[in-house]
Amino acid sequence: MLPSTTLVRWFIAPAFTTGLLLLGFLWNHSSATSGIRLAVAYEQGQSDVFRLVNGPPTSSVHDNLRNDTLYITGFVQGGMTNSFMSAANLIYLAMLSSRIPIMPPFSPGNIGGLSEIGPIHFGDVWNIPLFREQTSVALLEWREVKKMGNASQPAMMDILGCWTLHATAHGRTDPPHGVDMFDYLALDASYTPVPDRTRLEDHKSFHGIATLGYPDGHAQGLELGPQAHDKPSPFPSSRFGKVIPPDHHLMCMDTVYYVSGTVPYEWFQDYSPAWKFVGRHLKFSDRVLRVTEAALRRLWNLREDEPIPKFIAVHARRTDFKGHCDDAPTETCFPPPSIIARYVDQVRKQLIDRSPHNTSASVSTSGTYEKVLIMSDETDSKFWDEVRGRGWWTFGWERNEWSPLELEMERVTSEEEIWGHRRIIPKRWWPTLVDAACQSLATGFVGSEYSTMSLLAIRRVREWNGGVGVIVPFGPGMYLGAQAVEANSS
């Protein structure tokens, strides 16, 4: 169970030179020219990247960083949703510390191994030009700064001095979080634990970490200032065994997932600053949306010029949440399709009631929002039999059916190049991407408790589409007898 939280009084503070509003305590910003470069009219194109670095990608990342600009980077691991949240946290830290974020690629995480499947780059999934337009926040990708290697010409190895948040998380003194992306980016890193003052219960504080990006905070983090105590011991780099203090020019961290403003797991609160000022503006790229819309049209036998009907999306996360069920049977812990259907009907009714054309005589519940698209990791065939019996739709990932996607995937993966490299999204990534994008296109949403994927989906449905969303609870014994009750009432 997630820890309980209390309401927090927020003060609105003037933000950086663009007037961006930030949540949190009043933050005094330096007028130094080395701060974050916010483009007033940020136009799409590689010429914009040149304003932030010395030129095209170089063999060493350090050769491409401007002397008058400060940067920040971090690395993400886990599923795509948690990687997205880490990336948004990184951008928010960049805003607080007046730096340019260098966004890492995403690792497959729970999809499979990096060497087997391959990474995806940030800008291939998220619409960076639109993000820049909406926020005036500049950002870079690693491929725009450093040359990516290949089998015939390996990339030059860079050794970074970084901070580790993982090593001191939850009261531990563990080694730094392993970064499987290092081989791909040709990086090695020596990590120094962040100071204890950055702690926010079992998380780290946004503002505490951001202070490490300023000269005084950096020195205090190394305990070289007047408040010095025991000097932290850096961890040697994993590949070459080098010990390097954290770099001030390129501030780097192992992971920023467990970072919050006022309470741990703050993403689950509606006042989450990482969502309000970053995440809500990160829309899916045109390429991902094109594939997703093509998949929906094929699934529903629509012509290319036909609009996609408004639909309700369902995310039923189950298999890897069995730990929440303790020793109870999963069939009494997770909601069966009959229970999920009640929430679907609830969402449908709210959507119909809100319709400006709704009258009791003219609107038919059965004919409105009738399409229900369900996404789940459930492996029980009985579950899927009942889902299909209700007339709900599924892409068929659970049966390894890819037919709605095959042609469109082949068409888009070879279309574009950047710096001589094809911008490829590996095939195994597409089910995850299409599921998430489909959820964001829905007008109604029914999600799973505790799931960060459901959390983001319900936010996108509500804020991007003006839709309606609900979360279905689950727990040990919560649905004991649910099937029998449903059978007796039918």
Tab-separated table of C-alpha atoms in Angstrom:
chain	number	residue	atom	x	y	z
A	1	MET	CA	0.000	0.000	0.000
A	2	LEU	CA	1.189	3.502	-0.743
A	3	PRO	CA	1.793	5.808	2.213
A	4	SER	CA	-1.005	8.201	3.120
A	5	THR	CA	-0.561	11.880	2.376
A	6	THR	CA	-1.912	15.122	3.739
A	7	LEU	CA	-3.017	18.253	1.999
A	8	VAL	CA	-0.181	20.644	1.460
A	9	ARG	CA	-0.408	24.411	1.256
A	10	TRP	CA	1.287	25.636	-1.899
A	11	PHE	CA	2.715	28.999	-2.657
A	12	ILE	CA	2.907	30.205	-6.233
A	13	ALA	CA	6.363	31.485	-7.005
A	14	PRO	CA	7.584	33.545	-9.939
A	15	ALA	CA	9.567	31.274	-12.203
A	16	PHE	CA	12.494	31.697	-14.464
A	17	THR	CA	12.909	34.404	-17.058
A	18	THR	CA	9.898	33.100	-19.009
A	19	GLY	CA	7.481	33.599	-16.115
A	20	LEU	CA	6.868	29.835	-15.757
A	21	LEU	CA	5.007	29.095	-12.507
A	22	LEU	CA	6.582	26.473	-10.299
A	23	LEU	CA	5.088	24.774	-7.264
A	24	GLY	CA	7.011	24.679	-4.064
A	25	PHE	CA	8.719	27.192	-1.840
A	26	LEU	CA	10.025	30.477	-3.207
A	27	TRP	CA	13.160	29.812	-5.208
A	28	ASN	CA	15.667	32.558	-5.920
A	29	HIS	CA	17.160	32.217	-9.369
A	30	SER	CA	20.501	33.442	-10.561
A	31	SER	CA	20.680	35.672	-13.612
A	32	ALA	CA	23.809	33.875	-14.781
A	33	THR	CA	24.024	33.478	-18.531
A	34	SER	CA	24.939	29.832	-18.068
A	35	GLY	CA	21.384	29.017	-17.051
A	36	ILE	CA	18.741	27.182	-19.004
A	37	ARG	CA	18.320	28.582	-22.514
A	38	LEU	CA	14.642	29.098	-23.079
A	39	ALA	CA	13.933	29.690	-26.754
A	40	VAL	CA	11.233	32.327	-27.258
A	41	ALA	CA	10.215	30.942	-30.626
A	42	TYR	CA	11.697	27.474	-30.654
A	43	GLU	CA	11.522	26.139	-34.191
A	44	GLN	CA	11.857	22.516	-35.187
A	45	GLY	CA	15.160	21.536	-36.786
A	46	GLN	CA	18.749	20.644	-36.083
A	47	SER	CA	19.801	24.308	-36.181
A	48	ASP	CA	18.115	24.751	-32.786
A	49	VAL	CA	20.333	22.057	-31.313
A	50	PHE	CA	23.387	24.078	-32.337
A	51	ARG	CA	22.319	26.850	-29.978
A	52	LEU	CA	22.697	24.457	-27.075
A	53	VAL	CA	25.916	22.622	-28.027
A	54	ASN	CA	29.041	23.369	-30.042
A	55	GLY	CA	27.910	21.518	-33.164
A	56	PRO	CA	27.050	18.064	-34.535
A	57	PRO	CA	27.591	15.031	-32.284
A	58	THR	CA	31.198	14.532	-31.238
A	59	SER	CA	33.112	11.434	-30.200
A	60	SER	CA	33.290	12.662	-26.603
A	61	VAL	CA	30.302	14.318	-24.969
A	62	HIS	CA	32.589	16.807	-23.248
A	63	ASP	CA	33.838	18.199	-26.575
A	64	ASN	CA	30.314	19.262	-27.550
A	65	LEU	CA	29.227	21.047	-24.374
A	66	ARG	CA	29.286	24.850	-24.444
A	67	ASN	CA	31.393	26.569	-21.825
A	68	ASP	CA	28.650	29.119	-21.131
A	69	THR	CA	25.905	26.536	-20.557
A	70	LEU	CA	25.227	24.053	-17.771
A	71	TYR	CA	23.700	20.631	-18.410
A	72	ILE	CA	22.024	17.845	-16.472
A	73	THR	CA	21.392	14.201	-17.310
A	74	GLY	CA	20.214	11.015	-15.669
A	75	PHE	CA	19.315	7.499	-16.684
A	76	VAL	CA	16.038	5.612	-16.674
A	77	GLN	CA	15.218	1.965	-16.169
A	78	GLY	CA	12.125	-0.161	-15.700
A	79	GLY	CA	8.933	-0.118	-17.744
A	80	MET	CA	8.153	2.635	-20.218
A	81	THR	CA	5.733	4.371	-17.845
A	82	ASN	CA	8.239	4.645	-15.004
A	83	SER	CA	10.898	5.698	-17.514
A	84	PHE	CA	8.568	8.474	-18.678
A	85	MET	CA	8.070	9.623	-15.086
A	86	SER	CA	11.839	9.595	-14.507
A	87	ALA	CA	12.354	11.635	-17.677
A	88	ALA	CA	9.764	14.198	-16.566
A	89	ASN	CA	11.462	14.375	-13.163
A	90	LEU	CA	14.778	15.019	-14.912
A	91	ILE	CA	13.333	17.890	-16.953
A	92	TYR	CA	11.767	19.400	-13.837
A	93	LEU	CA	15.123	19.195	-12.050
A	94	ALA	CA	16.667	20.961	-15.051
A	95	MET	CA	14.149	23.765	-14.649
A	96	LEU	CA	14.909	24.100	-10.934
A	97	SER	CA	18.686	24.037	-11.413
A	98	SER	CA	18.789	26.291	-14.524
A	99	ARG	CA	20.288	23.620	-16.782
A	100	ILE	CA	19.734	22.011	-20.169
A	101	PRO	CA	18.552	18.396	-19.792
A	102	ILE	CA	20.194	15.751	-21.983
A	103	MET	CA	17.528	13.088	-22.318
A	104	PRO	CA	18.625	9.436	-22.287
A	105	PRO	CA	17.191	6.684	-24.466
A	106	PHE	CA	14.678	4.303	-22.899
A	107	SER	CA	15.772	0.773	-22.081
A	108	PRO	CA	13.323	-2.105	-22.779
A	109	GLY	CA	13.150	-2.931	-19.066
A	110	ASN	CA	10.309	-5.389	-18.529
A	111	ILE	CA	9.954	-6.036	-22.283
A	112	GLY	CA	13.311	-7.784	-22.550
A	113	GLY	CA	17.055	-7.268	-22.710
A	114	LEU	CA	18.661	-4.186	-24.237
A	115	SER	CA	20.986	-6.187	-26.488
A	116	GLU	CA	18.074	-8.317	-27.694
A	117	ILE	CA	15.472	-5.626	-28.343
A	118	GLY	CA	17.299	-2.304	-28.501
A	119	PRO	CA	16.513	1.100	-26.980
A	120	ILE	CA	14.205	3.839	-28.185
A	121	HIS	CA	15.252	7.470	-28.222
A	122	PHE	CA	13.241	10.070	-26.360
A	123	GLY	CA	12.347	12.107	-29.432
A	124	ASP	CA	11.072	9.080	-31.348
A	125	VAL	CA	8.308	8.570	-28.784
A	126	TRP	CA	7.540	12.093	-27.536
A	127	ASN	CA	6.769	15.209	-29.554
A	128	ILE	CA	9.714	17.410	-28.605
A	129	PRO	CA	8.894	20.341	-30.950
A	130	LEU	CA	5.391	20.579	-29.452
A	131	PHE	CA	6.824	20.368	-25.923
A	132	ARG	CA	9.213	23.230	-26.689
A	133	GLU	CA	6.383	25.277	-28.146
A	134	GLN	CA	4.120	24.788	-25.121
A	135	THR	CA	6.749	25.258	-22.417
A	136	SER	CA	9.626	27.227	-24.003
A	137	VAL	CA	11.921	24.710	-22.323
A	138	ALA	CA	14.931	23.592	-24.353
A	139	LEU	CA	16.228	20.040	-24.161
A	140	LEU	CA	18.673	17.748	-25.904
A	141	GLU	CA	18.998	14.025	-26.557
A	142	TRP	CA	22.176	12.018	-26.109
A	143	ARG	CA	22.279	11.227	-29.830
A	144	GLU	CA	22.351	14.973	-30.557
A	145	VAL	CA	25.406	15.467	-28.364
A	146	LYS	CA	27.537	12.324	-28.652
A	147	LYS	CA	28.205	10.042	-31.606
A	148	MET	CA	26.455	6.708	-31.290
A	149	GLY	CA	28.660	3.762	-32.167
A	150	ASN	CA	27.923	0.646	-34.166
A	151	ALA	CA	29.422	-2.810	-34.668
A	152	SER	CA	32.001	-1.613	-37.203
A	153	GLN	CA	32.888	1.651	-35.450
A	154	PRO	CA	32.457	1.596	-31.660
A	155	ALA	CA	31.863	4.905	-29.917
A	156	MET	CA	34.527	6.604	-27.811
A	157	MET	CA	34.236	5.847	-24.098
A	158	ASP	CA	33.447	8.773	-21.748
A	159	ILE	CA	33.923	8.587	-17.984
A	160	LEU	CA	31.473	10.731	-15.997
A	161	GLY	CA	31.481	11.950	-12.414
A	162	CYS	CA	27.906	11.539	-11.165
A	163	TRP	CA	25.711	11.639	-8.089
A	164	THR	CA	23.920	8.490	-6.951
A	165	LEU	CA	20.447	8.728	-5.421
A	166	HIS	CA	19.925	4.980	-5.346
A	167	ALA	CA	22.886	4.250	-3.074
A	168	THR	CA	21.286	6.077	-0.149
A	169	ALA	CA	17.610	5.445	-0.909
A	170	HIS	CA	15.419	3.873	1.783
A	171	GLY	CA	18.250	4.172	4.312
A	172	ARG	CA	20.533	1.859	2.322
A	173	THR	CA	24.221	2.191	1.554
A	174	ASP	CA	24.036	0.065	-1.590
A	175	PRO	CA	26.257	0.475	-4.635
A	176	PRO	CA	24.840	2.771	-7.341
A	177	HIS	CA	21.964	1.696	-9.534
A	178	GLY	CA	23.254	-0.293	-12.503
A	179	VAL	CA	22.697	1.428	-15.842
A	180	ASP	CA	22.351	-1.000	-18.738
A	181	MET	CA	22.354	1.922	-21.188
A	182	PHE	CA	26.026	2.678	-20.493
A	183	ASP	CA	27.314	0.173	-23.040
A	184	TYR	CA	25.053	1.634	-25.725
A	185	LEU	CA	26.132	5.207	-24.962
A	186	ALA	CA	29.785	4.218	-24.360
A	187	LEU	CA	29.810	5.636	-20.836
A	188	ASP	CA	31.384	4.762	-17.518
A	189	ALA	CA	30.588	6.593	-14.276
A	190	SER	CA	31.997	7.118	-10.821
A	191	TYR	CA	29.210	7.856	-8.327
A	192	THR	CA	29.169	9.967	-5.164
A	193	PRO	CA	26.201	9.539	-2.771
A	194	VAL	CA	23.968	12.596	-2.458
A	195	PRO	CA	23.959	14.228	0.986
A	196	ASP	CA	21.415	13.251	3.587
A	197	ARG	CA	19.822	16.709	3.457
A	198	THR	CA	18.265	15.765	0.109
A	199	ARG	CA	16.155	13.069	1.759
A	200	LEU	CA	12.344	13.308	1.738
A	201	GLU	CA	11.249	10.336	3.850
A	202	ASP	CA	12.160	7.372	1.612
A	203	HIS	CA	12.442	9.581	-1.499
A	204	LYS	CA	14.666	12.511	-2.454
A	205	SER	CA	13.573	16.120	-2.600
A	206	PHE	CA	13.416	17.975	-5.927
A	207	HIS	CA	14.751	21.146	-4.359
A	208	GLY	CA	17.366	19.279	-2.335
A	209	ILE	CA	18.742	17.610	-5.482
A	210	ALA	CA	18.488	20.874	-7.451
A	211	THR	CA	20.787	22.633	-4.966
A	212	LEU	CA	23.578	20.295	-6.073
A	213	GLY	CA	23.417	22.042	-9.444
A	214	TYR	CA	24.575	25.356	-7.963
A	215	PRO	CA	28.172	26.102	-6.885
A	216	ASP	CA	27.400	26.429	-3.167
A	217	GLY	CA	25.157	23.380	-3.121
A	218	HIS	CA	27.669	21.367	-5.129
A	219	ALA	CA	30.452	22.188	-2.659
A	220	GLN	CA	28.219	21.477	0.316
A	221	GLY	CA	27.217	18.170	-1.259
A	222	LEU	CA	30.859	17.195	-1.304
A	223	GLU	CA	31.090	18.528	2.272
A	224	LEU	CA	33.825	20.957	1.433
A	225	GLY	CA	32.068	23.984	2.881
A	226	PRO	CA	31.804	25.435	6.400
A	227	GLN	CA	29.283	22.753	7.429
A	228	ALA	CA	31.629	19.921	6.463
A	229	HIS	CA	31.309	16.614	8.266
A	230	ASP	CA	32.391	13.217	6.994
A	231	LYS	CA	33.444	13.494	3.368
A	232	PRO	CA	31.432	11.055	1.205
A	233	SER	CA	33.316	8.227	-0.472
A	234	PRO	CA	32.760	7.971	-4.245
A	235	PHE	CA	32.189	4.564	-5.797
A	236	PRO	CA	34.778	3.606	-8.452
A	237	SER	CA	33.453	3.413	-11.998
A	238	SER	CA	32.260	-0.063	-12.925
A	239	ARG	CA	34.321	-0.467	-16.103
A	240	PHE	CA	37.652	1.251	-15.449
A	241	GLY	CA	37.622	1.587	-11.668
A	242	LYS	CA	38.146	5.373	-11.839
A	243	VAL	CA	37.178	7.602	-8.924
A	244	ILE	CA	35.900	10.977	-10.149
A	245	PRO	CA	33.989	13.650	-8.178
A	246	PRO	CA	30.623	14.822	-9.531
A	247	ASP	CA	30.979	17.102	-12.541
A	248	HIS	CA	29.470	20.575	-12.144
A	249	HIS	CA	29.360	21.339	-15.883
A	250	LEU	CA	27.426	18.140	-16.721
A	251	MET	CA	25.451	17.271	-13.607
A	252	CYS	CA	24.590	13.589	-13.768
A	253	MET	CA	22.614	11.147	-11.634
A	254	ASP	CA	22.000	7.422	-11.755
A	255	THR	CA	18.212	7.512	-11.348
A	256	VAL	CA	15.643	10.190	-10.512
A	257	TYR	CA	12.481	8.082	-10.259
A	258	TYR	CA	12.152	8.366	-6.475
A	259	VAL	CA	12.220	12.174	-6.361
A	260	SER	CA	9.286	14.271	-5.105
A	261	GLY	CA	8.433	17.815	-4.051
A	262	THR	CA	6.567	17.457	-0.760
A	263	VAL	CA	5.522	13.823	-0.239
A	264	PRO	CA	6.774	10.465	-1.578
A	265	TYR	CA	4.958	9.024	-4.589
A	266	GLU	CA	3.838	12.537	-5.435
A	267	TRP	CA	2.893	11.560	-8.986
A	268	PHE	CA	-0.290	10.068	-7.504
A	269	GLN	CA	-1.329	13.542	-6.263
A	270	ASP	CA	-3.082	16.051	-8.505
A	271	TYR	CA	-0.568	18.732	-7.494
A	272	SER	CA	2.456	16.789	-8.776
A	273	PRO	CA	4.769	19.486	-10.209
A	274	ALA	CA	6.550	17.033	-12.515
A	275	TRP	CA	3.192	16.299	-14.168
A	276	LYS	CA	1.839	19.869	-14.074
A	277	PHE	CA	4.875	21.547	-15.602
A	278	VAL	CA	6.407	18.738	-17.672
A	279	GLY	CA	4.470	15.495	-18.112
A	280	ARG	CA	1.197	16.977	-19.313
A	281	HIS	CA	3.071	18.704	-22.161
A	282	LEU	CA	4.858	15.564	-23.379
A	283	LYS	CA	2.521	14.297	-26.095
A	284	PHE	CA	3.174	11.238	-28.229
A	285	SER	CA	5.143	11.775	-31.420
A	286	ASP	CA	3.404	11.979	-34.787
A	287	ARG	CA	4.962	8.639	-35.709
A	288	VAL	CA	3.576	6.814	-32.673
A	289	LEU	CA	0.149	8.365	-33.181
A	290	ARG	CA	0.171	7.459	-36.873
A	291	VAL	CA	0.853	3.804	-36.113
A	292	THR	CA	-1.677	3.769	-33.273
A	293	GLU	CA	-4.458	5.311	-35.336
A	294	ALA	CA	-3.701	2.903	-38.209
A	295	ALA	CA	-3.918	-0.014	-35.767
A	296	LEU	CA	-7.297	1.174	-34.492
A	297	ARG	CA	-8.645	1.588	-38.027
A	298	ARG	CA	-7.551	-1.918	-38.977
A	299	LEU	CA	-8.992	-3.331	-35.759
A	300	TRP	CA	-12.367	-1.684	-36.396
A	301	ASN	CA	-12.351	-2.010	-40.218
A	302	LEU	CA	-12.363	1.739	-40.809
A	303	ARG	CA	-11.243	3.460	-43.974
A	304	GLU	CA	-8.241	5.778	-43.753
A	305	ASP	CA	-10.500	8.826	-44.148
A	306	GLU	CA	-12.989	7.674	-41.494
A	307	PRO	CA	-12.712	9.295	-38.047
A	308	ILE	CA	-11.945	7.026	-35.130
A	309	PRO	CA	-15.084	6.772	-32.967
A	310	LYS	CA	-14.974	7.820	-29.355
A	311	PHE	CA	-14.214	4.798	-27.220
A	312	ILE	CA	-13.556	3.606	-23.672
A	313	ALA	CA	-10.172	2.076	-22.862
A	314	VAL	CA	-9.641	-0.448	-20.074
A	315	HIS	CA	-6.290	-1.251	-18.461
A	316	ALA	CA	-6.504	-4.394	-16.313
A	317	ARG	CA	-3.070	-4.937	-14.815
A	318	ARG	CA	-2.874	-8.249	-13.018
A	319	THR	CA	-0.012	-10.690	-13.485
A	320	ASP	CA	2.834	-8.695	-11.908
A	321	PHE	CA	0.529	-7.287	-9.197
A	322	LYS	CA	-0.074	-10.655	-7.574
A	323	GLY	CA	2.141	-9.605	-4.677
A	324	HIS	CA	-0.620	-7.214	-3.579
A	325	CYS	CA	-2.909	-10.207	-3.119
A	326	ASP	CA	-0.813	-11.741	-0.340
A	327	ASP	CA	-1.830	-15.411	-0.130
A	328	ALA	CA	-5.382	-14.893	-1.388
A	329	PRO	CA	-6.427	-16.538	-4.682
A	330	THR	CA	-6.103	-14.081	-7.538
A	331	GLU	CA	-9.683	-14.706	-8.651
A	332	THR	CA	-10.870	-13.224	-5.340
A	333	CYS	CA	-8.322	-10.414	-5.410
A	334	PHE	CA	-8.585	-9.006	-8.956
A	335	PRO	CA	-11.882	-7.782	-10.405
A	336	PRO	CA	-13.401	-10.183	-12.953
A	337	PRO	CA	-14.694	-8.814	-16.282
A	338	SER	CA	-18.210	-8.661	-14.814
A	339	ILE	CA	-17.033	-6.139	-12.209
A	340	ILE	CA	-14.934	-4.190	-14.718
A	341	ALA	CA	-18.051	-3.957	-16.904
A	342	ARG	CA	-19.886	-2.103	-14.111
A	343	TYR	CA	-17.164	0.552	-14.106
A	344	VAL	CA	-17.300	0.727	-17.901
A	345	ASP	CA	-21.048	1.371	-17.689
A	346	GLN	CA	-20.435	4.028	-15.028
A	347	VAL	CA	-17.944	5.845	-17.266
A	348	ARG	CA	-20.235	5.539	-20.287
A	349	LYS	CA	-23.150	7.014	-18.348
A	350	GLN	CA	-21.072	9.972	-17.171
A	351	LEU	CA	-19.952	10.676	-20.715
A	352	ILE	CA	-23.502	10.512	-22.055
A	353	ASP	CA	-24.868	12.687	-19.236
A	354	ARG	CA	-22.216	15.322	-20.000
A	355	SER	CA	-22.969	15.374	-23.708
A	356	PRO	CA	-24.324	18.781	-24.812
A	357	HIS	CA	-26.725	16.959	-27.148
A	358	ASN	CA	-28.029	14.634	-24.445
A	359	THR	CA	-31.768	14.336	-23.973
A	360	SER	CA	-33.604	11.346	-22.591
A	361	ALA	CA	-35.358	10.888	-25.914
A	362	SER	CA	-32.488	11.293	-28.345
A	363	VAL	CA	-29.487	9.553	-26.769
A	364	SER	CA	-29.185	5.790	-26.636
A	365	THR	CA	-26.739	4.413	-24.079
A	366	SER	CA	-26.151	1.280	-26.116
A	367	GLY	CA	-25.277	3.263	-29.236
A	368	THR	CA	-22.870	5.744	-27.635
A	369	TYR	CA	-19.282	4.995	-26.626
A	370	GLU	CA	-20.085	1.409	-27.488
A	371	LYS	CA	-16.532	0.418	-28.391
A	372	VAL	CA	-14.491	-0.819	-25.433
A	373	LEU	CA	-10.803	-1.591	-25.978
A	374	ILE	CA	-9.173	-3.604	-23.189
A	375	MET	CA	-5.447	-3.986	-22.512
A	376	SER	CA	-4.245	-6.504	-19.930
A	377	ASP	CA	-1.356	-8.771	-19.028
A	378	GLU	CA	-3.779	-11.481	-17.884
A	379	THR	CA	-2.831	-14.956	-19.120
A	380	ASP	CA	-5.962	-16.866	-18.054
A	381	SER	CA	-7.919	-17.892	-21.174
A	382	LYS	CA	-11.198	-17.793	-19.217
A	383	PHE	CA	-10.689	-14.089	-18.594
A	384	TRP	CA	-10.238	-13.414	-22.307
A	385	ASP	CA	-13.176	-15.618	-23.262
A	386	GLU	CA	-15.438	-13.530	-21.030
A	387	VAL	CA	-13.926	-10.285	-22.379
A	388	ARG	CA	-14.702	-11.299	-25.962
A	389	GLY	CA	-18.115	-12.539	-24.925
A	390	ARG	CA	-18.910	-8.986	-23.867
A	391	GLY	CA	-18.003	-7.680	-27.307
A	392	TRP	CA	-14.936	-5.808	-26.098
A	393	TRP	CA	-11.971	-5.353	-28.404
A	394	THR	CA	-8.327	-6.280	-27.948
A	395	PHE	CA	-5.238	-6.044	-30.131
A	396	GLY	CA	-4.420	-9.659	-29.380
A	397	TRP	CA	-0.967	-9.193	-27.863
A	398	GLU	CA	-1.829	-11.996	-25.418
A	399	ARG	CA	-2.158	-14.336	-28.428
A	400	ASN	CA	0.915	-12.911	-30.177
A	401	GLU	CA	-1.295	-11.499	-32.911
A	402	TRP	CA	0.293	-8.498	-34.599
A	403	SER	CA	-1.828	-8.174	-37.734
A	404	PRO	CA	-3.236	-4.682	-37.023
A	405	LEU	CA	0.295	-3.299	-36.790
A	406	GLU	CA	2.608	-5.181	-39.135
A	407	LEU	CA	2.275	-3.106	-42.293
A	408	GLU	CA	2.276	0.275	-40.573
A	409	MET	CA	5.290	-0.624	-38.414
A	410	GLU	CA	7.316	-1.631	-41.460
A	411	ARG	CA	6.394	1.616	-43.203
A	412	VAL	CA	7.366	4.060	-40.478
A	413	THR	CA	10.492	2.494	-39.007
A	414	SER	CA	12.646	3.349	-42.023
A	415	GLU	CA	11.316	6.811	-42.857
A	416	GLU	CA	13.597	9.223	-41.040
A	417	GLU	CA	17.250	9.696	-40.246
A	418	ILE	CA	19.105	11.909	-37.787
A	419	TRP	CA	22.832	12.488	-38.047
A	420	GLY	CA	23.083	9.606	-40.517
A	421	HIS	CA	21.305	7.088	-38.279
A	422	ARG	CA	17.892	5.615	-39.087
A	423	ARG	CA	15.335	6.532	-36.454
A	424	ILE	CA	14.105	3.029	-35.785
A	425	ILE	CA	11.610	1.946	-33.147
A	426	PRO	CA	12.237	-1.786	-32.633
A	427	LYS	CA	9.253	-4.055	-33.237
A	428	ARG	CA	9.019	-5.396	-29.685
A	429	TRP	CA	8.431	-1.846	-28.379
A	430	TRP	CA	5.259	-1.298	-30.398
A	431	PRO	CA	2.682	-3.120	-28.225
A	432	THR	CA	3.702	-1.045	-25.204
A	433	LEU	CA	3.720	2.193	-27.197
A	434	VAL	CA	0.426	1.501	-28.954
A	435	ASP	CA	-1.310	0.513	-25.712
A	436	ALA	CA	-0.218	3.743	-24.004
A	437	ALA	CA	-1.087	5.911	-27.012
A	438	CYS	CA	-4.483	4.212	-27.400
A	439	GLN	CA	-5.293	4.951	-23.783
A	440	SER	CA	-4.409	8.613	-24.370
A	441	LEU	CA	-6.813	8.763	-27.345
A	442	ALA	CA	-9.781	7.419	-25.372
A	443	THR	CA	-12.642	9.545	-24.093
A	444	GLY	CA	-13.354	7.182	-21.216
A	445	PHE	CA	-10.910	5.143	-19.169
A	446	VAL	CA	-11.104	2.357	-16.584
A	447	GLY	CA	-7.789	1.612	-14.878
A	448	SER	CA	-6.102	-0.471	-12.196
A	449	GLU	CA	-5.298	0.671	-8.678
A	450	TYR	CA	-1.600	1.394	-7.936
A	451	SER	CA	-0.661	1.182	-11.621
A	452	THR	CA	1.442	4.085	-12.871
A	453	MET	CA	0.343	3.266	-16.431
A	454	SER	CA	-3.296	3.716	-15.385
A	455	LEU	CA	-2.328	6.857	-13.484
A	456	LEU	CA	-0.880	8.521	-16.588
A	457	ALA	CA	-3.697	7.276	-18.810
A	458	ILE	CA	-6.431	8.740	-16.620
A	459	ARG	CA	-4.563	12.064	-16.464
A	460	ARG	CA	-4.221	12.175	-20.256
A	461	VAL	CA	-7.849	11.224	-20.858
A	462	ARG	CA	-9.091	13.906	-18.470
A	463	GLU	CA	-6.715	16.731	-19.368
A	464	TRP	CA	-6.040	16.107	-23.058
A	465	ASN	CA	-9.483	14.900	-24.140
A	466	GLY	CA	-11.825	16.301	-21.497
A	467	GLY	CA	-12.837	12.711	-20.775
A	468	VAL	CA	-13.860	10.642	-17.777
A	469	GLY	CA	-11.807	8.049	-15.912
A	470	VAL	CA	-12.134	5.766	-12.894
A	471	ILE	CA	-9.785	3.412	-11.073
A	472	VAL	CA	-10.900	-0.093	-10.076
A	473	PRO	CA	-9.652	-1.195	-6.632
A	474	PHE	CA	-8.396	-4.672	-5.820
A	475	GLY	CA	-7.071	-6.560	-2.836
A	476	PRO	CA	-7.130	-9.879	-0.947
A	477	GLY	CA	-10.648	-11.305	-0.835
A	478	MET	CA	-12.199	-8.122	-2.276
A	479	TYR	CA	-14.057	-10.040	-4.994
A	480	LEU	CA	-14.831	-13.214	-3.100
A	481	GLY	CA	-18.070	-14.560	-4.576
A	482	ALA	CA	-18.227	-11.838	-7.246
A	483	GLN	CA	-18.810	-14.343	-10.031
A	484	ALA	CA	-21.613	-16.069	-8.100
A	485	VAL	CA	-23.329	-12.768	-7.320
A	486	GLU	CA	-23.142	-11.750	-10.948
A	487	ALA	CA	-24.513	-15.102	-12.097
A	488	ASN	CA	-27.488	-14.883	-9.718
A	489	SER	CA	-28.332	-11.337	-10.826
A	490	SER	CA	-28.313	-12.170	-14.532
